[in-house]
Amino acid sequence: MKILGKFFALLLIVVSLPSKAALDIVITEGVDTARPIAVMPFVWQGTGPVPEQIANVVMSDLTRSGTFKPMELNSLPQQNISQLAQYNPSVWANVDAEALLIGSIKPYGTNQYLVEFELIDLIKNQMQVAQGKTDRADLVMDSRQTVISASQFRQYGHRISDVVFEKLTGIRGAFLTRIAYVVVDHSKPKPYHLMIADYDGYNEQMLLSSPEPLMSPSWSPDGRELAYVSFENKQAEIFVQDIYTQARKKVTSFPGINGAPAFSPDGKKLAVTLSKDGQPDIYTVDIATGAIKRITNHYAIDTEPSWFPDGKALSFTSERGGRPQIYKIVLASGKITRMTFEGQSNLGGSITPDGRSMVFVNQTNGKFNIARMDLQTGFMQVLTSTRLDESPSVAPNGTMVIYGTTHNGRQVLAAVSVDGRFKARLPAGQGDVKSPSWSPFL
């Protein structure tokens, strides 16, 4: 979670989640506008029950993307087909879907399975049938076969989802990504936890627990490390931790505020908020050497730095205009320009991976909502409609935003598509959860 200056008391609240609870994605809006697609259960060609149905993972992924809506299986004109030779083009000609995914799973040695799949173009199929043609091979958009272990079924399902998403949209899929978030459970000796999980809440694990608050997780560009703020030594300090080896390094530990770390695109520096020289300002820290460079120098609070994708500029939140607004500073020249003007205040900016938009928190009429602004035209669109949304983090393919909000009096995570059409909540089984950070591509 990021530190928002005195307008959020410089310290965001950390909330609770049971240690091993998966986040449960509940779709709330946008299914009716999604594009129909047909996903057939992968045919099991072994004895006994199938280890795990990969097609279920794919259907869930595509639904949660907000872009696609898998069709009901009983509405499909064929059942239990696993290869192109079984596909009947004529019966699929009137199916209102863009594509059909079919596949099979069969044993391939000890604890090994061969998974094959084909993605069939149903729109081209309609054209072929209308023209009296039958060329099944020309309908295949992608086909692959891979040997996996029993523990890789979910992971490979996400991989297939990535392939399907990219083939049909031209945008790289982001289903093989993870999220980090801060949780707290006061029933435990060390109540504050830094958690990571697959983007859909599965494979949740605790990276760190502490008796004092943890906040502001931020992923490194290679997805191997997290930077975060810890109060375990009774003061704010910034650490960088390897999520695989658990090795960690203390990056800053100055008197006062050490907060809002953000990795540079090359992974060599952190942009941070420090108050070591008086008021909170933006600094960069070389992770390897510890060398610090002051970026802003103003009597107002400057906080929440975020890098532009080219690494040449930072956005940040500042009160220098009276109310919190988002500004841009070019690192080479030090030139500062104000980026946001609509509403009472704007904060927590994050530039989308393509560099064309910025996602942030907009305050209008006392409500804090997630908004997106086109950086070329300045057009702003409010994406959410609840009252207290915060900490937006953009998916690495730029299609979705995960953020913190409240629902039925609890702190939960939520997601919204960048066009605002699709919305979902990610509540935990118990307690509250907050401060999400979406990983890069892994």
Tab-separated table of C-alpha atoms in Angstrom:
chain	number	residue	atom	x	y	z
A	1	MET	CA	0.000	0.000	0.000
A	2	LYS	CA	1.172	3.499	-0.698
A	3	ILE	CA	1.517	6.341	1.745
A	4	LEU	CA	-0.853	9.133	0.774
A	5	GLY	CA	0.515	12.084	2.791
A	6	LYS	CA	-1.433	13.895	5.463
A	7	PHE	CA	-4.586	13.682	3.352
A	8	PHE	CA	-4.690	10.001	4.343
A	9	ALA	CA	-2.778	10.554	7.596
A	10	LEU	CA	0.432	9.295	5.954
A	11	LEU	CA	-0.458	5.821	7.137
A	12	LEU	CA	-2.996	3.611	5.437
A	13	ILE	CA	-4.793	1.027	7.539
A	14	VAL	CA	-3.655	-2.575	7.202
A	15	VAL	CA	-6.404	-5.165	7.378
A	16	SER	CA	-7.013	-8.847	8.031
A	17	LEU	CA	-7.234	-12.092	6.088
A	18	PRO	CA	-6.886	-15.696	7.252
A	19	SER	CA	-3.428	-17.019	6.448
A	20	LYS	CA	-4.390	-19.680	3.921
A	21	ALA	CA	-7.701	-18.413	2.581
A	22	ALA	CA	-8.029	-18.077	-1.178
A	23	LEU	CA	-9.621	-14.909	-2.494
A	24	ASP	CA	-13.011	-15.671	-3.986
A	25	ILE	CA	-13.715	-13.715	-7.171
A	26	VAL	CA	-17.362	-12.656	-7.385
A	27	ILE	CA	-18.318	-11.049	-10.713
A	28	THR	CA	-20.729	-8.158	-10.186
A	29	GLU	CA	-21.066	-6.432	-13.574
A	30	GLY	CA	-20.189	-6.803	-17.232
A	31	VAL	CA	-20.916	-10.425	-18.147
A	32	ASP	CA	-23.734	-9.514	-20.548
A	33	THR	CA	-21.424	-7.357	-22.674
A	34	ALA	CA	-18.684	-10.006	-22.925
A	35	ARG	CA	-17.879	-11.833	-26.154
A	36	PRO	CA	-19.211	-15.421	-26.368
A	37	ILE	CA	-16.740	-18.287	-26.661
A	38	ALA	CA	-17.137	-22.063	-26.528
A	39	VAL	CA	-14.833	-24.089	-24.267
A	40	MET	CA	-15.256	-27.869	-24.337
A	41	PRO	CA	-14.212	-29.992	-21.317
A	42	PHE	CA	-10.897	-31.634	-22.182
A	43	VAL	CA	-11.488	-35.329	-22.860
A	44	TRP	CA	-9.776	-37.618	-20.359
A	45	GLN	CA	-8.127	-40.562	-22.139
A	46	GLY	CA	-6.973	-42.457	-19.077
A	47	THR	CA	-8.469	-44.666	-16.372
A	48	GLY	CA	-10.012	-43.350	-13.184
A	49	PRO	CA	-10.966	-39.710	-12.619
A	50	VAL	CA	-9.222	-36.875	-14.467
A	51	PRO	CA	-6.578	-35.263	-12.173
A	52	GLU	CA	-8.050	-31.795	-12.767
A	53	GLN	CA	-10.250	-30.357	-15.495
A	54	ILE	CA	-8.111	-27.785	-17.266
A	55	ALA	CA	-11.103	-26.409	-19.159
A	56	ASN	CA	-12.621	-25.191	-15.879
A	57	VAL	CA	-9.537	-23.068	-15.247
A	58	VAL	CA	-9.699	-21.656	-18.770
A	59	MET	CA	-13.402	-20.826	-18.525
A	60	SER	CA	-12.885	-19.084	-15.189
A	61	ASP	CA	-9.935	-17.101	-16.548
A	62	LEU	CA	-11.774	-15.944	-19.654
A	63	THR	CA	-14.842	-14.971	-17.627
A	64	ARG	CA	-12.757	-13.029	-15.098
A	65	SER	CA	-11.030	-11.150	-17.895
A	66	GLY	CA	-14.312	-9.362	-18.535
A	67	THR	CA	-13.773	-9.843	-22.266
A	68	PHE	CA	-15.278	-13.288	-22.833
A	69	LYS	CA	-18.339	-15.233	-21.722
A	70	PRO	CA	-18.063	-19.037	-22.065
A	71	MET	CA	-21.250	-20.609	-23.396
A	72	GLU	CA	-23.312	-23.137	-21.449
A	73	LEU	CA	-22.103	-26.619	-22.337
A	74	ASN	CA	-25.605	-27.953	-22.989
A	75	SER	CA	-26.046	-25.306	-25.684
A	76	LEU	CA	-23.142	-26.614	-27.778
A	77	PRO	CA	-24.033	-28.712	-30.851
A	78	GLN	CA	-21.343	-31.336	-30.178
A	79	GLN	CA	-20.115	-32.866	-26.946
A	80	ASN	CA	-16.945	-34.714	-25.914
A	81	ILE	CA	-14.855	-33.909	-28.953
A	82	SER	CA	-11.130	-33.588	-28.455
A	83	GLN	CA	-9.599	-33.229	-31.902
A	84	LEU	CA	-10.207	-31.530	-35.217
A	85	ALA	CA	-11.145	-34.778	-36.983
A	86	GLN	CA	-14.253	-35.045	-34.781
A	87	TYR	CA	-15.320	-31.471	-35.462
A	88	ASN	CA	-18.415	-31.057	-37.668
A	89	PRO	CA	-18.254	-27.622	-39.356
A	90	SER	CA	-21.886	-27.588	-40.464
A	91	VAL	CA	-23.399	-27.980	-36.986
A	92	TRP	CA	-21.227	-25.155	-35.647
A	93	ALA	CA	-22.107	-22.684	-38.416
A	94	ASN	CA	-24.973	-21.120	-36.470
A	95	VAL	CA	-23.275	-21.000	-33.082
A	96	ASP	CA	-22.969	-17.409	-31.870
A	97	ALA	CA	-19.380	-17.579	-30.605
A	98	GLU	CA	-16.001	-16.411	-31.840
A	99	ALA	CA	-14.034	-19.577	-31.220
A	100	LEU	CA	-14.126	-23.104	-29.865
A	101	LEU	CA	-11.468	-24.616	-27.612
A	102	ILE	CA	-11.163	-28.415	-27.535
A	103	GLY	CA	-8.518	-30.645	-26.017
A	104	SER	CA	-7.535	-33.910	-24.389
A	105	ILE	CA	-5.562	-35.180	-21.415
A	106	LYS	CA	-3.904	-38.591	-21.236
A	107	PRO	CA	-1.307	-40.309	-19.030
A	108	TYR	CA	2.273	-40.002	-20.254
A	109	GLY	CA	4.431	-41.846	-17.772
A	110	THR	CA	4.713	-41.644	-14.013
A	111	ASN	CA	2.944	-38.517	-12.758
A	112	GLN	CA	3.096	-37.082	-16.280
A	113	TYR	CA	0.275	-36.123	-18.620
A	114	LEU	CA	0.095	-35.143	-22.268
A	115	VAL	CA	-2.236	-32.208	-22.826
A	116	GLU	CA	-3.296	-31.304	-26.367
A	117	PHE	CA	-5.594	-28.499	-27.447
A	118	GLU	CA	-6.862	-26.742	-30.567
A	119	LEU	CA	-8.478	-23.332	-30.906
A	120	ILE	CA	-10.983	-23.276	-33.773
A	121	ASP	CA	-12.150	-20.102	-35.510
A	122	LEU	CA	-15.965	-20.230	-35.554
A	123	ILE	CA	-16.343	-16.971	-37.462
A	124	LYS	CA	-14.232	-18.307	-40.319
A	125	ASN	CA	-16.196	-21.552	-40.032
A	126	GLN	CA	-19.432	-19.649	-40.699
A	127	MET	CA	-17.881	-18.056	-43.777
A	128	GLN	CA	-16.665	-21.419	-45.080
A	129	VAL	CA	-20.045	-23.085	-44.661
A	130	ALA	CA	-21.819	-20.159	-46.340
A	131	GLN	CA	-19.454	-20.550	-49.307
A	132	GLY	CA	-19.865	-24.316	-49.425
A	133	LYS	CA	-16.293	-24.957	-48.340
A	134	THR	CA	-14.904	-27.452	-45.821
A	135	ASP	CA	-11.297	-26.883	-44.798
A	136	ARG	CA	-10.949	-27.852	-41.151
A	137	ALA	CA	-7.201	-27.224	-41.069
A	138	ASP	CA	-7.733	-23.597	-42.126
A	139	LEU	CA	-9.954	-23.061	-39.059
A	140	VAL	CA	-7.238	-23.816	-36.498
A	141	MET	CA	-6.015	-20.615	-34.874
A	142	ASP	CA	-3.580	-22.421	-32.576
A	143	SER	CA	-2.793	-26.001	-31.561
A	144	ARG	CA	-0.278	-27.259	-29.029
A	145	GLN	CA	0.703	-30.293	-27.007
A	146	THR	CA	2.660	-30.264	-23.780
A	147	VAL	CA	3.681	-32.781	-21.143
A	148	ILE	CA	2.935	-31.583	-17.608
A	149	SER	CA	2.994	-33.017	-14.098
A	150	ALA	CA	-0.039	-33.357	-11.839
A	151	SER	CA	0.951	-30.219	-9.944
A	152	GLN	CA	0.987	-28.119	-13.129
A	153	PHE	CA	-2.643	-28.474	-14.207
A	154	ARG	CA	-3.794	-25.058	-12.972
A	155	GLN	CA	-0.648	-23.361	-14.243
A	156	TYR	CA	-1.040	-24.867	-17.693
A	157	GLY	CA	-4.710	-23.922	-17.712
A	158	HIS	CA	-3.629	-20.309	-17.186
A	159	ARG	CA	-1.131	-20.719	-20.025
A	160	ILE	CA	-3.865	-21.913	-22.385
A	161	SER	CA	-5.986	-18.934	-21.315
A	162	ASP	CA	-3.099	-16.626	-22.218
A	163	VAL	CA	-2.888	-18.200	-25.682
A	164	VAL	CA	-6.634	-17.929	-26.300
A	165	PHE	CA	-6.827	-14.350	-25.031
A	166	GLU	CA	-3.942	-13.177	-27.202
A	167	LYS	CA	-5.167	-14.975	-30.321
A	168	LEU	CA	-8.625	-13.417	-30.049
A	169	THR	CA	-7.722	-9.910	-28.842
A	170	GLY	CA	-4.144	-9.287	-29.954
A	171	ILE	CA	-3.326	-8.437	-26.320
A	172	ARG	CA	-1.030	-10.596	-24.241
A	173	GLY	CA	-2.898	-12.564	-21.574
A	174	ALA	CA	-2.118	-11.925	-17.909
A	175	PHE	CA	-3.432	-15.099	-16.310
A	176	LEU	CA	0.021	-16.372	-15.302
A	177	THR	CA	0.514	-13.449	-12.931
A	178	ARG	CA	0.336	-12.969	-9.168
A	179	ILE	CA	-0.891	-10.381	-6.707
A	180	ALA	CA	0.612	-9.234	-3.416
A	181	TYR	CA	-1.365	-7.728	-0.562
A	182	VAL	CA	-1.045	-6.872	3.131
A	183	VAL	CA	-3.211	-8.612	5.724
A	184	VAL	CA	-3.586	-8.727	9.502
A	185	ASP	CA	-5.040	-11.271	11.885
A	186	HIS	CA	-5.016	-10.055	15.491
A	187	SER	CA	-5.592	-13.580	16.779
A	188	LYS	CA	-1.996	-14.445	15.877
A	189	PRO	CA	1.210	-13.470	17.734
A	190	LYS	CA	2.457	-11.774	14.569
A	191	PRO	CA	-0.743	-10.323	13.163
A	192	TYR	CA	0.605	-8.492	10.105
A	193	HIS	CA	1.205	-10.593	7.004
A	194	LEU	CA	2.548	-9.928	3.543
A	195	MET	CA	0.800	-12.340	1.201
A	196	ILE	CA	1.172	-13.363	-2.423
A	197	ALA	CA	-1.187	-15.474	-4.541
A	198	ASP	CA	-2.013	-16.298	-8.118
A	199	TYR	CA	-4.058	-13.547	-9.735
A	200	ASP	CA	-7.249	-15.567	-9.024
A	201	GLY	CA	-6.471	-16.105	-5.336
A	202	TYR	CA	-5.170	-19.670	-5.607
A	203	ASN	CA	-1.791	-20.840	-4.246
A	204	GLU	CA	-1.825	-18.203	-1.546
A	205	GLN	CA	1.302	-18.057	0.592
A	206	MET	CA	2.681	-15.885	3.336
A	207	LEU	CA	5.908	-14.108	2.457
A	208	LEU	CA	6.411	-12.428	5.825
A	209	SER	CA	4.695	-12.010	9.189
A	210	SER	CA	5.400	-9.270	11.712
A	211	PRO	CA	4.131	-7.987	15.058
A	212	GLU	CA	4.099	-4.482	13.533
A	213	PRO	CA	2.470	-3.120	10.359
A	214	LEU	CA	3.645	-4.068	6.872
A	215	MET	CA	2.533	-2.034	3.874
A	216	SER	CA	3.096	-0.839	0.301
A	217	PRO	CA	4.101	-4.031	-1.557
A	218	SER	CA	5.619	-3.304	-4.971
A	219	TRP	CA	6.845	-5.895	-7.502
A	220	SER	CA	10.209	-5.826	-9.225
A	221	PRO	CA	10.037	-5.872	-13.056
A	222	ASP	CA	11.190	-9.504	-13.187
A	223	GLY	CA	8.566	-10.596	-10.644
A	224	ARG	CA	11.186	-12.054	-8.336
A	225	GLU	CA	11.254	-9.433	-5.565
A	226	LEU	CA	8.893	-7.294	-3.541
A	227	ALA	CA	9.681	-3.951	-1.996
A	228	TYR	CA	7.592	-3.034	1.037
A	229	VAL	CA	7.456	-0.894	4.161
A	230	SER	CA	7.886	-2.522	7.573
A	231	PHE	CA	7.476	-1.136	11.091
A	232	GLU	CA	8.865	-4.261	12.763
A	233	ASN	CA	11.795	-2.269	14.194
A	234	LYS	CA	9.405	0.344	15.624
A	235	GLN	CA	9.954	2.745	12.714
A	236	ALA	CA	9.184	2.832	9.009
A	237	GLU	CA	11.836	1.059	6.941
A	238	ILE	CA	11.883	-0.076	3.313
A	239	PHE	CA	12.976	-3.609	2.460
A	240	VAL	CA	13.421	-5.542	-0.774
A	241	GLN	CA	12.791	-9.280	-0.435
A	242	ASP	CA	13.334	-12.188	-2.809
A	243	ILE	CA	10.062	-14.152	-2.876
A	244	TYR	CA	11.844	-17.434	-3.668
A	245	THR	CA	14.883	-17.414	-1.389
A	246	GLN	CA	13.272	-15.178	1.283
A	247	ALA	CA	16.517	-13.185	1.430
A	248	ARG	CA	15.865	-9.516	2.079
A	249	LYS	CA	17.749	-6.263	2.141
A	250	LYS	CA	17.025	-3.077	4.073
A	251	VAL	CA	17.067	-0.202	1.577
A	252	THR	CA	16.187	2.849	3.694
A	253	SER	CA	15.833	3.452	7.415
A	254	PHE	CA	15.904	7.213	7.891
A	255	PRO	CA	14.189	9.044	10.740
A	256	GLY	CA	10.594	9.831	9.848
A	257	ILE	CA	8.804	8.572	6.766
A	258	ASN	CA	10.225	5.817	4.579
A	259	GLY	CA	7.376	4.887	2.303
A	260	ALA	CA	5.686	4.191	-1.039
A	261	PRO	CA	8.493	2.223	-2.770
A	262	ALA	CA	8.196	1.711	-6.536
A	263	PHE	CA	10.684	-0.215	-8.667
A	264	SER	CA	12.123	1.503	-11.729
A	265	PRO	CA	11.437	-0.237	-15.063
A	266	ASP	CA	15.020	-1.584	-15.142
A	267	GLY	CA	14.736	-2.860	-11.567
A	268	LYS	CA	17.856	-1.025	-10.391
A	269	LYS	CA	16.249	1.773	-8.375
A	270	LEU	CA	13.345	2.499	-6.101
A	271	ALA	CA	11.371	5.714	-6.119
A	272	VAL	CA	10.381	6.384	-2.516
A	273	THR	CA	8.912	8.982	-0.174
A	274	LEU	CA	11.292	10.195	2.536
A	275	SER	CA	10.986	12.942	5.129
A	276	LYS	CA	14.603	12.863	6.267
A	277	ASP	CA	15.185	16.448	5.096
A	278	GLY	CA	11.935	17.913	6.446
A	279	GLN	CA	8.668	17.573	4.566
A	280	PRO	CA	8.004	14.346	2.639
A	281	ASP	CA	9.594	14.474	-0.815
A	282	ILE	CA	10.309	12.067	-3.644
A	283	TYR	CA	13.746	10.410	-3.831
A	284	THR	CA	15.307	7.622	-5.840
A	285	VAL	CA	17.497	4.971	-4.224
A	286	ASP	CA	20.002	2.788	-6.061
A	287	ILE	CA	19.243	-0.674	-4.664
A	288	ALA	CA	22.767	-2.040	-5.150
A	289	THR	CA	24.748	0.909	-3.793
A	290	GLY	CA	22.230	2.713	-1.579
A	291	ALA	CA	22.951	6.015	-3.348
A	292	ILE	CA	20.079	8.460	-2.854
A	293	LYS	CA	18.972	11.283	-5.112
A	294	ARG	CA	16.389	13.892	-4.160
A	295	ILE	CA	13.816	14.373	-6.925
A	296	THR	CA	11.395	16.951	-5.459
A	297	ASN	CA	12.022	19.750	-2.989
A	298	HIS	CA	8.876	21.519	-1.872
A	299	TYR	CA	7.304	22.602	1.406
A	300	ALA	CA	4.132	20.641	0.549
A	301	ILE	CA	3.834	16.886	0.885
A	302	ASP	CA	5.044	14.959	-2.186
A	303	THR	CA	4.351	11.234	-2.113
A	304	GLU	CA	3.216	8.165	-4.081
A	305	PRO	CA	5.847	8.099	-6.846
A	306	SER	CA	5.152	5.930	-9.873
A	307	TRP	CA	7.410	5.412	-12.884
A	308	PHE	CA	6.518	6.065	-16.483
A	309	PRO	CA	7.251	2.918	-18.550
A	310	ASP	CA	10.307	4.480	-20.211
A	311	GLY	CA	11.894	5.263	-16.839
A	312	LYS	CA	12.416	8.918	-17.782
A	313	ALA	CA	9.726	10.452	-15.598
A	314	LEU	CA	7.731	9.937	-12.422
A	315	SER	CA	4.177	10.751	-11.489
A	316	PHE	CA	3.554	11.679	-7.867
A	317	THR	CA	0.861	13.044	-5.565
A	318	SER	CA	1.361	16.501	-4.096
A	319	GLU	CA	-0.543	19.088	-2.095
A	320	ARG	CA	1.461	21.947	-3.591
A	321	GLY	CA	-1.687	23.253	-5.295
A	322	GLY	CA	-3.727	23.170	-2.097
A	323	ARG	CA	-5.422	19.809	-2.535
A	324	PRO	CA	-3.880	16.462	-3.491
A	325	GLN	CA	-3.303	16.308	-7.251
A	326	ILE	CA	-1.064	14.224	-9.498
A	327	TYR	CA	2.010	15.763	-11.083
A	328	LYS	CA	4.690	14.599	-13.494
A	329	ILE	CA	8.398	15.271	-13.125
A	330	VAL	CA	10.891	14.651	-15.934
A	331	LEU	CA	13.999	13.266	-14.259
A	332	ALA	CA	16.559	14.724	-16.661
A	333	SER	CA	15.302	18.316	-16.494
A	334	GLY	CA	13.357	18.399	-13.238
A	335	LYS	CA	10.405	19.957	-15.090
A	336	ILE	CA	7.138	19.496	-13.186
A	337	THR	CA	3.660	19.651	-14.737
A	338	ARG	CA	0.267	19.093	-13.172
A	339	MET	CA	-1.619	16.163	-14.687
A	340	THR	CA	-5.054	16.122	-12.986
A	341	PHE	CA	-7.665	18.842	-12.529
A	342	GLU	CA	-11.143	17.279	-12.290
A	343	GLY	CA	-12.885	16.696	-8.956
A	344	GLN	CA	-11.865	17.696	-5.457
A	345	SER	CA	-8.598	15.772	-5.489
A	346	ASN	CA	-6.695	13.051	-7.351
A	347	LEU	CA	-4.033	10.742	-5.953
A	348	GLY	CA	-2.276	7.396	-6.253
A	349	GLY	CA	-1.499	7.610	-9.964
A	350	SER	CA	-0.151	4.654	-11.933
A	351	ILE	CA	0.779	4.800	-15.618
A	352	THR	CA	-0.549	1.922	-17.728
A	353	PRO	CA	2.076	-0.336	-19.333
A	354	ASP	CA	1.519	1.151	-22.795
A	355	GLY	CA	2.179	4.654	-21.429
A	356	ARG	CA	-1.080	5.992	-22.861
A	357	SER	CA	-3.233	6.260	-19.741
A	358	MET	CA	-3.033	6.826	-16.015
A	359	VAL	CA	-5.154	5.070	-13.399
A	360	PHE	CA	-5.684	6.838	-10.081
A	361	VAL	CA	-8.091	7.656	-7.240
A	362	ASN	CA	-10.456	10.541	-7.980
A	363	GLN	CA	-12.361	12.320	-5.224
A	364	THR	CA	-15.627	13.932	-6.322
A	365	ASN	CA	-18.507	14.904	-4.007
A	366	GLY	CA	-16.774	13.173	-1.126
A	367	LYS	CA	-16.515	9.802	-2.894
A	368	PHE	CA	-13.168	8.185	-3.705
A	369	ASN	CA	-13.355	6.191	-6.951
A	370	ILE	CA	-10.928	4.608	-9.387
A	371	ALA	CA	-10.555	6.652	-12.584
A	372	ARG	CA	-8.589	6.467	-15.817
A	373	MET	CA	-7.283	9.400	-17.845
A	374	ASP	CA	-6.082	9.404	-21.438
A	375	LEU	CA	-2.688	11.104	-21.281
A	376	GLN	CA	-2.955	12.506	-24.791
A	377	THR	CA	-6.465	13.976	-24.645
A	378	GLY	CA	-6.819	14.467	-20.896
A	379	PHE	CA	-10.234	12.753	-20.956
A	380	MET	CA	-11.060	11.210	-17.564
A	381	GLN	CA	-13.436	8.301	-17.009
A	382	VAL	CA	-14.548	7.226	-13.527
A	383	LEU	CA	-14.488	3.414	-13.489
A	384	THR	CA	-16.069	2.557	-10.112
A	385	SER	CA	-19.122	3.736	-8.188
A	386	THR	CA	-18.501	2.824	-4.548
A	387	ARG	CA	-17.535	5.369	-1.885
A	388	LEU	CA	-14.009	4.563	-0.728
A	389	ASP	CA	-11.765	2.972	-3.363
A	390	GLU	CA	-7.973	3.101	-3.065
A	391	SER	CA	-4.608	1.636	-4.048
A	392	PRO	CA	-5.208	0.863	-7.748
A	393	SER	CA	-2.736	-1.483	-9.427
A	394	VAL	CA	-2.841	-2.163	-13.179
A	395	ALA	CA	-2.471	-5.626	-14.735
A	396	PRO	CA	0.698	-5.949	-16.844
A	397	ASN	CA	-1.351	-6.153	-20.052
A	398	GLY	CA	-3.225	-2.980	-19.120
A	399	THR	CA	-6.720	-4.499	-19.349
A	400	MET	CA	-7.714	-4.688	-15.664
A	401	VAL	CA	-7.188	-2.772	-12.421
A	402	ILE	CA	-7.175	-4.326	-8.967
A	403	TYR	CA	-7.855	-2.040	-6.008
A	404	GLY	CA	-9.002	-1.884	-2.409
A	405	THR	CA	-12.571	-1.007	-1.448
A	406	THR	CA	-15.270	-1.707	1.148
A	407	HIS	CA	-18.235	-4.070	0.894
A	408	ASN	CA	-20.781	-4.751	3.633
A	409	GLY	CA	-18.556	-3.007	6.138
A	410	ARG	CA	-15.472	-5.054	5.266
A	411	GLN	CA	-12.276	-4.244	3.443
A	412	VAL	CA	-12.022	-6.294	0.239
A	413	LEU	CA	-10.168	-6.280	-3.035
A	414	ALA	CA	-12.012	-5.571	-6.257
A	415	ALA	CA	-11.228	-5.494	-9.960
A	416	VAL	CA	-12.505	-3.372	-12.830
A	417	SER	CA	-11.741	-3.394	-16.547
A	418	VAL	CA	-10.047	-0.285	-17.901
A	419	ASP	CA	-13.205	0.583	-19.818
A	420	GLY	CA	-15.280	0.317	-16.636
A	421	ARG	CA	-17.700	-2.296	-18.014
A	422	PHE	CA	-16.596	-5.352	-16.048
A	423	LYS	CA	-16.425	-5.414	-12.247
A	424	ALA	CA	-15.668	-8.100	-9.674
A	425	ARG	CA	-14.984	-8.398	-5.962
A	426	LEU	CA	-12.295	-10.567	-4.380
A	427	PRO	CA	-13.406	-10.998	-0.760
A	428	ALA	CA	-11.583	-13.379	1.544
A	429	GLY	CA	-13.320	-16.098	3.520
A	430	GLN	CA	-12.975	-14.077	6.714
A	431	GLY	CA	-11.631	-10.725	7.807
A	432	ASP	CA	-10.496	-7.890	5.571
A	433	VAL	CA	-7.871	-7.535	2.858
A	434	LYS	CA	-6.305	-4.464	1.320
A	435	SER	CA	-3.387	-2.904	-0.547
A	436	PRO	CA	-3.069	-5.011	-3.713
A	437	SER	CA	-0.152	-4.974	-6.130
A	438	TRP	CA	-0.367	-6.806	-9.472
A	439	SER	CA	2.803	-8.533	-10.615
A	440	PRO	CA	4.477	-8.111	-14.005
A	441	PHE	CA	4.344	-10.915	-16.553
A	442	LEU	CA	5.962	-14.031	-15.109
